[in-house]
């Protein structure tokens, strides 16, 4: 593996970092105090600046107006954009649209690309991904109650989903529903594109998460599908391929998340180090930075962030060179490892800030609340650990080890 960053990428990442520092971080007090929807005019202004700088949609295909960066390149971008909660959205590479764009690009028909993919990449519309159900375990999604029953030229969808992130204000949902109940478990479900203005698409509520219901892009919705009719041409990929496509969606998506988390780590780490050097904690003028326990935290965080970054870049390289299937173990390793590092670094940064860390005067408490979810979505820690351990142990079965 070559870790050299090309001159092109150094320039791109440098411009993005400057933009994040100058244009996005100053918006944070407003972001923390205001409803996201109320901020949209300001945010749209920033998005327009990004388009003018030709830095829009870094990871999306050039033919649709993106920059066409590969996964390794986008990993570097994702880290720098992660330094602000607005980074990915303002640069047009935010989840869940990013994942939906990937699967529409790979599996969409020409008509689907025209109607949904093009405006999505352009940032003219938004989408959501509606798979997790209220009553059944998201960790084992083959247990799915939502059905899509063929009726003439339509699928009729019924089911109750939640955590459909960013459904509030989205133009369409990609819904996972059982279309082939008699098929083997992993071939029972399909993905169907459902415009959110379809009768029977009921946005029940934005769920209150860690004290906030949020709005628009920054929200997670409960959706009730009641006899919701989607034309058969809205089927994404072959019928029964829902889980096959979902796996494709999750591989690169986990790289994007992990690198975004590393951006958060580097931001709060900077804040922690700065605070440690400035906070005087005794009359003789000693700062927190003189205390061994704080030094130890800082050194450990530096090592763990670096380890997490190298593991993630290695997983991205493996996906690029050998494909998602071959990189399954590495993807699981980074998913729980980086989420754990993220939680630890945020927690230590908050602790170093004392009472200030609990306030919304810094971004740390926002990250503390919102990023706890990193250990749950896209596969809970335990599920990834189990699948890695099973694969490792299989290799030891019947093998002689001296
Ligand atoms: C912020 C956020 C955003 C999300 N966005 C979306 C989205 O856009 N679209 C969408 O469809 N879903 C989304 N989700 C849902 C997410 O994918 C699920 O929460 C996740 O898959 C876990 O499913 P669950 O919540 O049903 O937990 P469960 O499956 O009930 O699991 C609960 C806990 O049990 C443990 N556990 C589970 N299985 C095992 C096992 N085999 N062995 C040991 N322990 C186990 C884990 O600790 C797990 O956290 C989001 C969730 C969050 C928190």
Coordinates of C-alpha atoms and ligand atoms in Angstrom, one line a residue:
X1 CA 0.0 0.0 0.0
X2 CA 1.2 3.5 -0.9
X3 CA 0.2 6.2 1.5
X4 CA 1.5 9.1 -0.7
X5 CA -1.2 11.7 -1.2
X6 CA -1.1 13.0 -4.7
X7 CA -0.6 16.7 -5.4
X8 CA -4.1 16.8 -6.8
X9 CA -5.6 15.4 -3.6
X10 CA -3.4 17.6 -1.4
X11 CA -4.8 20.7 -3.2
X12 CA -8.4 19.5 -3.0
X13 CA -8.2 18.5 0.6
X14 CA -6.4 21.8 1.4
X15 CA -9.2 23.8 -0.3
X16 CA -11.9 21.9 1.5
X17 CA -10.2 22.2 4.9
X18 CA -10.0 26.0 4.4
X19 CA -13.6 26.2 3.5
X20 CA -14.7 24.1 6.5
X21 CA -12.6 26.4 8.8
X22 CA -13.7 29.7 7.3
X23 CA -17.3 29.1 6.2
X24 CA -18.7 26.2 8.2
X25 CA -17.2 26.2 11.7
X26 CA -18.4 29.9 12.2
X27 CA -22.0 28.7 11.5
X28 CA -21.9 26.3 14.4
X29 CA -23.3 28.5 17.2
X30 CA -26.4 29.1 14.9
X31 CA -26.5 25.4 14.0
X32 CA -26.6 24.4 17.6
X33 CA -29.2 26.9 18.6
X34 CA -31.6 26.8 15.6
X35 CA -33.9 24.5 13.8
X36 CA -32.0 23.0 10.8
X37 CA -34.8 24.0 8.3
X38 CA -34.5 27.6 9.4
X39 CA -30.8 27.5 8.5
X40 CA -31.4 26.1 4.9
X41 CA -31.1 29.5 3.1
X42 CA -27.6 30.1 4.7
X43 CA -26.6 26.5 4.0
X44 CA -27.8 26.6 0.4
X45 CA -25.6 29.7 0.0
X46 CA -22.6 27.7 1.1
X47 CA -23.5 24.9 -1.2
X48 CA -23.6 27.3 -4.1
X49 CA -20.1 28.5 -3.2
X50 CA -18.9 24.9 -3.2
X51 CA -20.4 24.3 -6.7
X52 CA -18.6 27.5 -7.9
X53 CA -15.3 26.1 -6.6
X54 CA -16.0 22.9 -8.5
X55 CA -15.8 20.8 -5.3
X56 CA -19.4 19.6 -5.3
X57 CA -20.2 15.9 -4.9
X58 CA -16.6 14.7 -4.6
X59 CA -17.4 11.0 -4.6
X60 CA -20.1 10.9 -7.3
X61 CA -19.6 10.1 -10.9
X62 CA -18.4 12.9 -13.2
X63 CA -21.0 12.0 -15.8
X64 CA -23.7 13.2 -13.3
X65 CA -21.9 16.3 -12.2
X66 CA -19.7 14.9 -9.4
X67 CA -15.9 15.0 -9.1
X68 CA -15.5 11.3 -9.6
X69 CA -13.0 10.7 -6.8
X70 CA -12.2 7.1 -6.0
X71 CA -12.8 5.5 -2.6
X72 CA -9.3 6.2 -1.3
X73 CA -9.4 9.8 -2.4
X74 CA -12.9 10.3 -1.0
X75 CA -11.7 8.8 2.3
X76 CA -9.3 11.7 2.7
X77 CA -12.1 14.2 1.7
X78 CA -14.5 12.6 4.2
X79 CA -12.1 13.1 7.0
X80 CA -11.6 16.8 6.4
X81 CA -15.4 17.4 5.9
X82 CA -16.1 15.5 9.2
X83 CA -14.5 18.4 11.1
X84 CA -17.9 20.1 10.9
X85 CA -21.4 18.5 11.2
X86 CA -22.3 20.4 8.1
X87 CA -19.3 19.4 6.0
X88 CA -20.7 16.4 4.0
X89 CA -24.1 18.1 3.5
X90 CA -22.6 21.3 2.2
X91 CA -20.3 19.4 -0.2
X92 CA -23.1 17.1 -1.5
X93 CA -21.7 13.8 -0.3
X94 CA -23.9 13.2 2.8
X95 CA -25.6 10.0 3.9
X96 CA -28.1 8.6 3.1
X97 CA -28.1 10.2 -0.3
X98 CA -24.5 9.1 -1.0
X99 CA -25.5 5.4 -0.6
X100 CA -28.7 5.8 -2.6
X101 CA -26.7 7.5 -5.4
X102 CA -24.3 4.6 -5.5
X103 CA -27.0 2.0 -5.8
X104 CA -29.1 4.0 -8.3
X105 CA -25.9 4.4 -10.4
X106 CA -25.2 0.7 -10.3
X107 CA -28.7 -0.8 -10.5
X108 CA -31.0 2.0 -11.7
X109 CA -32.7 1.9 -15.1
X110 CA -32.1 4.8 -17.5
X111 CA -35.5 6.3 -16.6
X112 CA -34.7 6.0 -12.8
X113 CA -31.4 7.7 -13.3
X114 CA -33.0 10.5 -15.2
X115 CA -35.8 11.1 -12.7
X116 CA -34.0 10.4 -9.4
X117 CA -30.3 10.1 -9.7
X118 CA -29.5 13.3 -11.7
X119 CA -31.4 15.7 -9.4
X120 CA -30.1 13.8 -6.3
X121 CA -26.4 14.2 -7.3
X122 CA -27.1 17.9 -8.2
X123 CA -28.5 18.4 -4.6
X124 CA -31.9 19.5 -6.0
X125 CA -33.7 16.8 -4.1
X126 CA -33.0 14.6 -1.1
X127 CA -33.8 10.9 -0.4
X128 CA -34.0 8.5 2.5
X129 CA -33.4 4.8 3.0
X130 CA -36.2 2.9 4.7
X131 CA -35.2 -0.5 5.9
X132 CA -35.3 -0.7 9.8
X133 CA -38.6 -1.6 11.3
X134 CA -40.0 -0.6 14.7
X135 CA -41.0 -4.1 15.9
X136 CA -38.3 -6.3 14.4
X137 CA -34.5 -6.4 14.9
X138 CA -32.6 -4.2 12.5
X139 CA -29.6 -6.4 13.4
X140 CA -31.2 -9.3 11.6
X141 CA -33.2 -7.6 8.8
X142 CA -34.3 -10.9 7.2
X143 CA -36.9 -10.7 9.9
X144 CA -38.9 -8.1 8.0
X145 CA -42.7 -7.5 8.2
X146 CA -43.0 -4.9 5.4
X147 CA -44.5 -6.4 2.3
X148 CA -44.7 -5.3 -1.3
X149 CA -47.4 -7.3 -3.1
X150 CA -47.7 -7.2 -6.8
X151 CA -51.1 -5.9 -8.0
X152 CA -51.1 -5.4 -11.8
X153 CA -48.5 -2.8 -12.7
X154 CA -47.9 -1.8 -9.1
X155 CA -46.4 -3.0 -5.8
X156 CA -48.7 -2.4 -2.8
X157 CA -46.5 -1.7 0.2
X158 CA -47.6 -2.1 3.8
X159 CA -45.3 -1.8 6.9
X160 CA -44.0 0.3 9.7
X161 CA -40.4 1.6 9.4
X162 CA -38.4 3.9 11.6
X163 CA -35.0 5.6 11.6
X164 CA -35.6 6.5 8.0
X165 CA -32.9 9.2 8.3
X166 CA -33.7 12.6 6.5
X167 CA -37.2 11.4 5.3
X168 CA -38.6 14.8 6.4
X169 CA -38.5 16.8 3.2
X170 CA -37.1 14.0 1.1
X171 CA -38.5 13.5 -2.5
X172 CA -38.3 9.7 -2.3
X173 CA -37.5 6.8 -0.2
X174 CA -35.8 3.6 -1.2
X175 CA -37.8 1.0 0.7
X176 CA -36.9 -2.5 1.6
X177 CA -39.9 -4.8 1.5
X178 CA -40.6 -8.5 1.2
X179 CA -41.7 -9.3 -2.4
X180 CA -40.9 -13.0 -2.5
X181 CA -41.9 -14.6 0.9
X182 CA -41.3 -18.2 -0.3
X183 CA -37.7 -17.5 -1.5
X184 CA -34.6 -18.3 0.7
X185 CA -34.3 -15.6 3.4
X186 CA -31.7 -13.4 1.7
X187 CA -33.7 -13.4 -1.6
X188 CA -37.1 -12.4 -0.2
X189 CA -36.8 -8.6 -0.1
X190 CA -36.5 -6.0 -2.9
X191 CA -35.7 -2.3 -3.0
X192 CA -38.5 -0.1 -4.4
X193 CA -38.3 3.6 -5.0
X194 CA -41.3 5.4 -3.4
X195 CA -41.9 9.1 -4.0
X196 CA -42.8 10.6 -0.6
X197 CA -46.0 12.3 -2.0
X198 CA -47.5 8.8 -2.8
X199 CA -50.8 8.3 -1.0
X200 CA -50.1 5.8 1.8
X201 CA -46.6 7.1 2.5
X202 CA -47.3 8.5 6.0
X203 CA -44.6 10.4 7.8
X204 CA -45.7 9.7 11.3
X205 CA -43.1 11.8 13.2
X206 CA -39.5 12.8 13.5
X207 CA -38.3 10.6 16.4
X208 CA -36.9 12.4 19.3
X209 CA -33.2 11.3 19.5
X210 CA -31.1 12.3 22.5
X211 CA -33.6 15.1 23.3
X212 CA -34.0 16.4 19.7
X213 CA -36.5 15.6 17.0
X214 CA -34.6 17.7 14.5
X215 CA -36.0 18.7 11.1
X216 CA -35.5 18.3 7.4
X217 CA -32.1 16.7 6.7
X218 CA -31.1 16.5 10.4
X219 CA -33.9 14.1 11.5
X220 CA -34.9 10.4 11.7
X221 CA -38.5 9.6 10.8
X222 CA -41.0 6.9 11.5
X223 CA -42.9 6.0 8.4
X224 CA -46.1 4.1 8.1
X225 CA -46.7 2.5 4.6
X226 CA -50.4 1.9 4.2
X227 CA -51.5 0.4 0.9
X228 CA -48.8 2.6 -0.7
X229 CA -48.7 1.9 -4.5
X230 CA -45.5 2.2 -6.4
X231 CA -45.3 1.4 -10.1
X232 CA -43.3 -1.8 -11.0
X233 CA -40.8 0.3 -12.9
X234 CA -39.7 1.7 -9.5
X235 CA -38.2 -1.6 -8.6
X236 CA -34.5 -1.1 -8.1
X237 CA -32.4 -3.9 -9.5
X238 CA -33.9 -7.4 -9.9
X239 CA -36.8 -8.6 -7.7
X240 CA -35.4 -10.3 -4.6
X241 CA -32.1 -8.6 -4.7
X242 CA -32.7 -6.2 -1.8
X243 CA -30.1 -7.7 0.5
X244 CA -27.5 -8.1 -2.3
X245 CA -27.8 -4.4 -3.1
X246 CA -27.9 -3.5 0.6
X247 CA -24.5 -5.2 1.0
X248 CA -23.0 -3.2 -1.9
X249 CA -24.4 0.0 -0.3
X250 CA -22.9 -0.7 3.1
X251 CA -19.2 -1.4 2.1
X252 CA -18.1 2.0 0.8
X253 CA -20.6 3.7 3.1
X254 CA -18.7 2.3 6.1
X255 CA -15.5 3.8 4.8
X256 CA -17.2 7.2 4.4
X257 CA -18.6 7.0 8.0
X258 CA -15.3 5.9 9.5
X259 CA -13.4 8.7 7.8
X260 CA -16.0 11.2 8.8
X261 CA -15.7 9.9 12.4
X262 CA -11.9 10.4 12.1
X263 CA -12.6 14.0 11.1
X264 CA -14.7 14.4 14.2
X265 CA -11.9 12.8 16.3
X266 CA -9.3 15.2 14.9
X267 CA -11.6 18.2 15.5
X268 CA -12.3 17.4 19.2
X269 CA -8.7 16.3 19.7
X270 CA -7.5 19.7 18.5
X271 CA -10.0 21.3 21.0
X272 CA -8.8 19.0 23.8
X273 CA -5.1 19.8 23.2
X274 CA -5.8 23.5 22.9
X275 CA -7.8 23.5 26.1
X276 CA -5.2 21.5 28.0
X277 CA -2.5 24.0 27.1
X278 CA -4.7 27.0 28.1
X279 CA -6.6 25.9 31.2
X280 CA -4.7 27.0 34.3
X281 CA -5.6 24.7 37.2
X282 CA -3.3 25.9 40.0
X283 CA -2.2 29.3 41.3
X284 CA 1.4 28.6 40.2
X285 CA 0.1 28.8 36.6
X286 CA 0.3 25.1 35.8
X287 CA -2.1 24.1 33.0
X288 CA -3.9 20.8 32.5
X289 CA -1.2 20.0 29.9
X290 CA 1.3 19.6 32.7
X291 CA -0.6 16.7 34.3
X292 CA 0.5 13.2 33.4
X293 CA -3.0 11.8 33.2
X294 CA -4.0 14.4 30.6
X295 CA -0.7 13.8 28.7
X296 CA -1.4 10.1 28.7
X297 CA -5.0 10.6 27.3
X298 CA -3.6 12.8 24.6
X299 CA -0.9 10.3 23.6
X300 CA -3.4 7.4 23.6
X301 CA -5.9 9.4 21.5
X302 CA -3.2 10.3 19.0
X303 CA -2.1 6.6 18.7
X304 CA -5.7 5.4 18.4
X305 CA -6.7 8.0 15.8
X306 CA -3.7 7.1 13.7
X307 CA -4.3 3.4 14.0
X308 CA -8.0 3.9 13.1
X309 CA -7.0 6.0 10.1
X310 CA -4.5 3.5 8.8
X311 CA -7.0 0.6 9.2
X312 CA -9.7 2.5 7.4
X313 CA -7.4 3.5 4.5
X314 CA -6.3 -0.1 4.3
X315 CA -10.0 -1.3 4.1
X316 CA -10.7 1.3 1.4
X317 CA -7.7 0.1 -0.5
X318 CA -8.8 -3.5 -0.2
X319 CA -12.3 -2.6 -1.5
X320 CA -10.8 -0.8 -4.4
X321 CA -8.4 -3.5 -5.4
X322 CA -10.3 -6.7 -4.5
X323 CA -14.0 -5.7 -4.0
X324 CA -16.4 -5.4 -1.1
X325 CA -16.8 -9.2 -0.6
X326 CA -13.0 -9.8 -0.2
X327 CA -12.8 -6.8 2.2
X328 CA -15.7 -8.0 4.5
X329 CA -13.4 -8.7 7.5
X330 CA -11.6 -5.4 7.2
X331 CA -14.9 -3.5 6.9
X332 CA -16.3 -5.2 10.1
X333 CA -13.0 -4.5 11.9
X334 CA -13.1 -0.7 11.2
X335 CA -16.8 -0.4 11.8
X336 CA -16.6 -1.3 15.5
X337 CA -13.0 -0.2 16.1
X338 CA -13.3 3.3 14.7
X339 CA -16.7 3.8 16.3
X340 CA -15.1 2.9 19.7
X341 CA -12.1 5.3 19.1
X342 CA -14.6 8.0 18.2
X343 CA -16.6 7.5 21.4
X344 CA -13.4 7.5 23.6
X345 CA -11.9 10.6 22.0
X346 CA -15.1 12.6 22.2
X347 CA -15.5 11.5 25.8
X348 CA -12.0 12.5 26.8
X349 CA -12.3 15.8 25.0
X350 CA -15.4 16.5 26.9
X351 CA -13.8 15.5 30.2
X352 CA -10.8 17.8 29.6
X353 CA -13.3 20.7 29.1
X354 CA -15.1 20.0 32.4
X355 CA -18.4 21.9 32.7
X356 CA -17.7 23.7 29.5
X357 CA -17.7 20.4 27.7
X358 CA -21.3 19.8 28.7
X359 CA -22.4 23.1 27.3
X360 CA -23.2 23.9 23.7
X361 CA -20.5 26.6 23.7
X362 CA -18.3 24.1 22.0
X363 CA -19.2 21.4 19.4
X364 CA -18.1 18.6 21.7
X365 CA -21.4 18.0 23.4
X366 CA -23.3 17.8 20.0
X367 CA -20.9 15.1 18.9
X368 CA -21.2 13.3 22.2
X369 CA -24.9 13.1 21.8
X370 CA -25.2 12.4 18.1
X371 CA -22.3 10.1 17.5
X372 CA -23.2 7.6 20.2
X373 CA -25.3 6.1 17.4
X374 CA -22.1 5.2 15.5
X375 CA -21.9 2.0 17.5
X376 CA -25.4 1.0 16.5
X377 CA -26.2 1.9 12.9
X378 CA -24.7 0.1 9.9
X379 CA -24.3 -2.9 12.1
X380 CA -24.1 -2.8 15.9
X381 CA -20.6 -3.4 17.4
X382 CA -21.6 -6.9 18.6
X383 CA -22.8 -8.1 15.2
X384 CA -19.5 -7.1 13.5
X385 CA -17.4 -8.5 16.3
X386 CA -19.3 -11.8 16.1
X387 CA -19.0 -12.1 12.4
X388 CA -15.2 -11.3 12.4
X389 CA -14.6 -13.7 15.3
X390 CA -16.6 -16.5 13.6
X391 CA -14.5 -16.1 10.4
X392 CA -11.2 -16.1 12.4
X393 CA -12.2 -19.1 14.5
X394 CA -13.2 -21.1 11.4
X395 CA -9.7 -20.9 10.2
X396 CA -8.4 -22.4 13.5
X397 CA -10.8 -25.3 13.4
X398 CA -8.8 -28.5 12.8
X399 CA -5.6 -26.6 12.3
X400 CA -2.5 -27.5 14.2
X401 CA -0.9 -24.6 16.0
X402 CA 2.4 -25.0 17.9
Ligands
LIG1 C1 -28.8 7.6 14.1 C2 -29.4 6.4 13.4 C3 -29.6 6.5 12.1 C4 -30.2 5.4 11.4 N1 -30.5 5.6 10.0 C5 -31.1 4.6 9.4 C6 -31.6 4.7 8.1 O1 -31.4 5.8 7.4 N2 -32.3 3.7 7.5 C7 -32.6 2.6 8.2 O2 -33.3 1.7 7.6 N3 -32.2 2.4 9.4 C8 -31.4 3.3 10.1 N4 -31.0 3.2 11.4 C9 -31.4 1.9 12.1 C10 -30.2 1.0 12.3 O3 -29.8 0.4 11.1 C11 -30.6 0.0 13.4 O4 -30.8 0.7 14.6 C12 -29.6 -1.1 13.6 O5 -29.5 -1.9 12.5 C13 -29.9 -1.9 14.9 O6 -31.2 -2.4 14.8 P1 -32.2 -2.2 16.0 O7 -32.2 -0.8 16.4 O8 -33.4 -2.9 15.7 O9 -31.5 -3.0 17.2 P2 -31.6 -4.6 17.5 O10 -31.4 -5.4 16.3 O11 -32.8 -4.8 18.3 O12 -30.3 -4.8 18.4 C14 -30.2 -4.2 19.7 C15 -28.8 -4.5 20.3 O13 -28.7 -5.9 20.5 C16 -27.3 -6.2 20.3 N5 -27.3 -7.3 19.3 C17 -28.0 -7.4 18.2 N6 -27.7 -8.6 17.5 C18 -26.9 -9.2 18.3 C19 -26.2 -10.5 18.2 N7 -26.4 -11.3 17.1 N8 -25.4 -10.8 19.2 C20 -25.1 -10.0 20.3 N9 -25.7 -8.8 20.4 C21 -26.6 -8.4 19.5 C22 -26.6 -5.0 19.9 O14 -25.9 -4.5 21.0 C23 -27.7 -4.1 19.4 O15 -27.3 -2.7 19.6 C24 -30.5 4.2 12.1 C25 -30.2 4.1 13.4 C26 -29.7 5.2 14.1 C27 -29.4 5.1 15.6

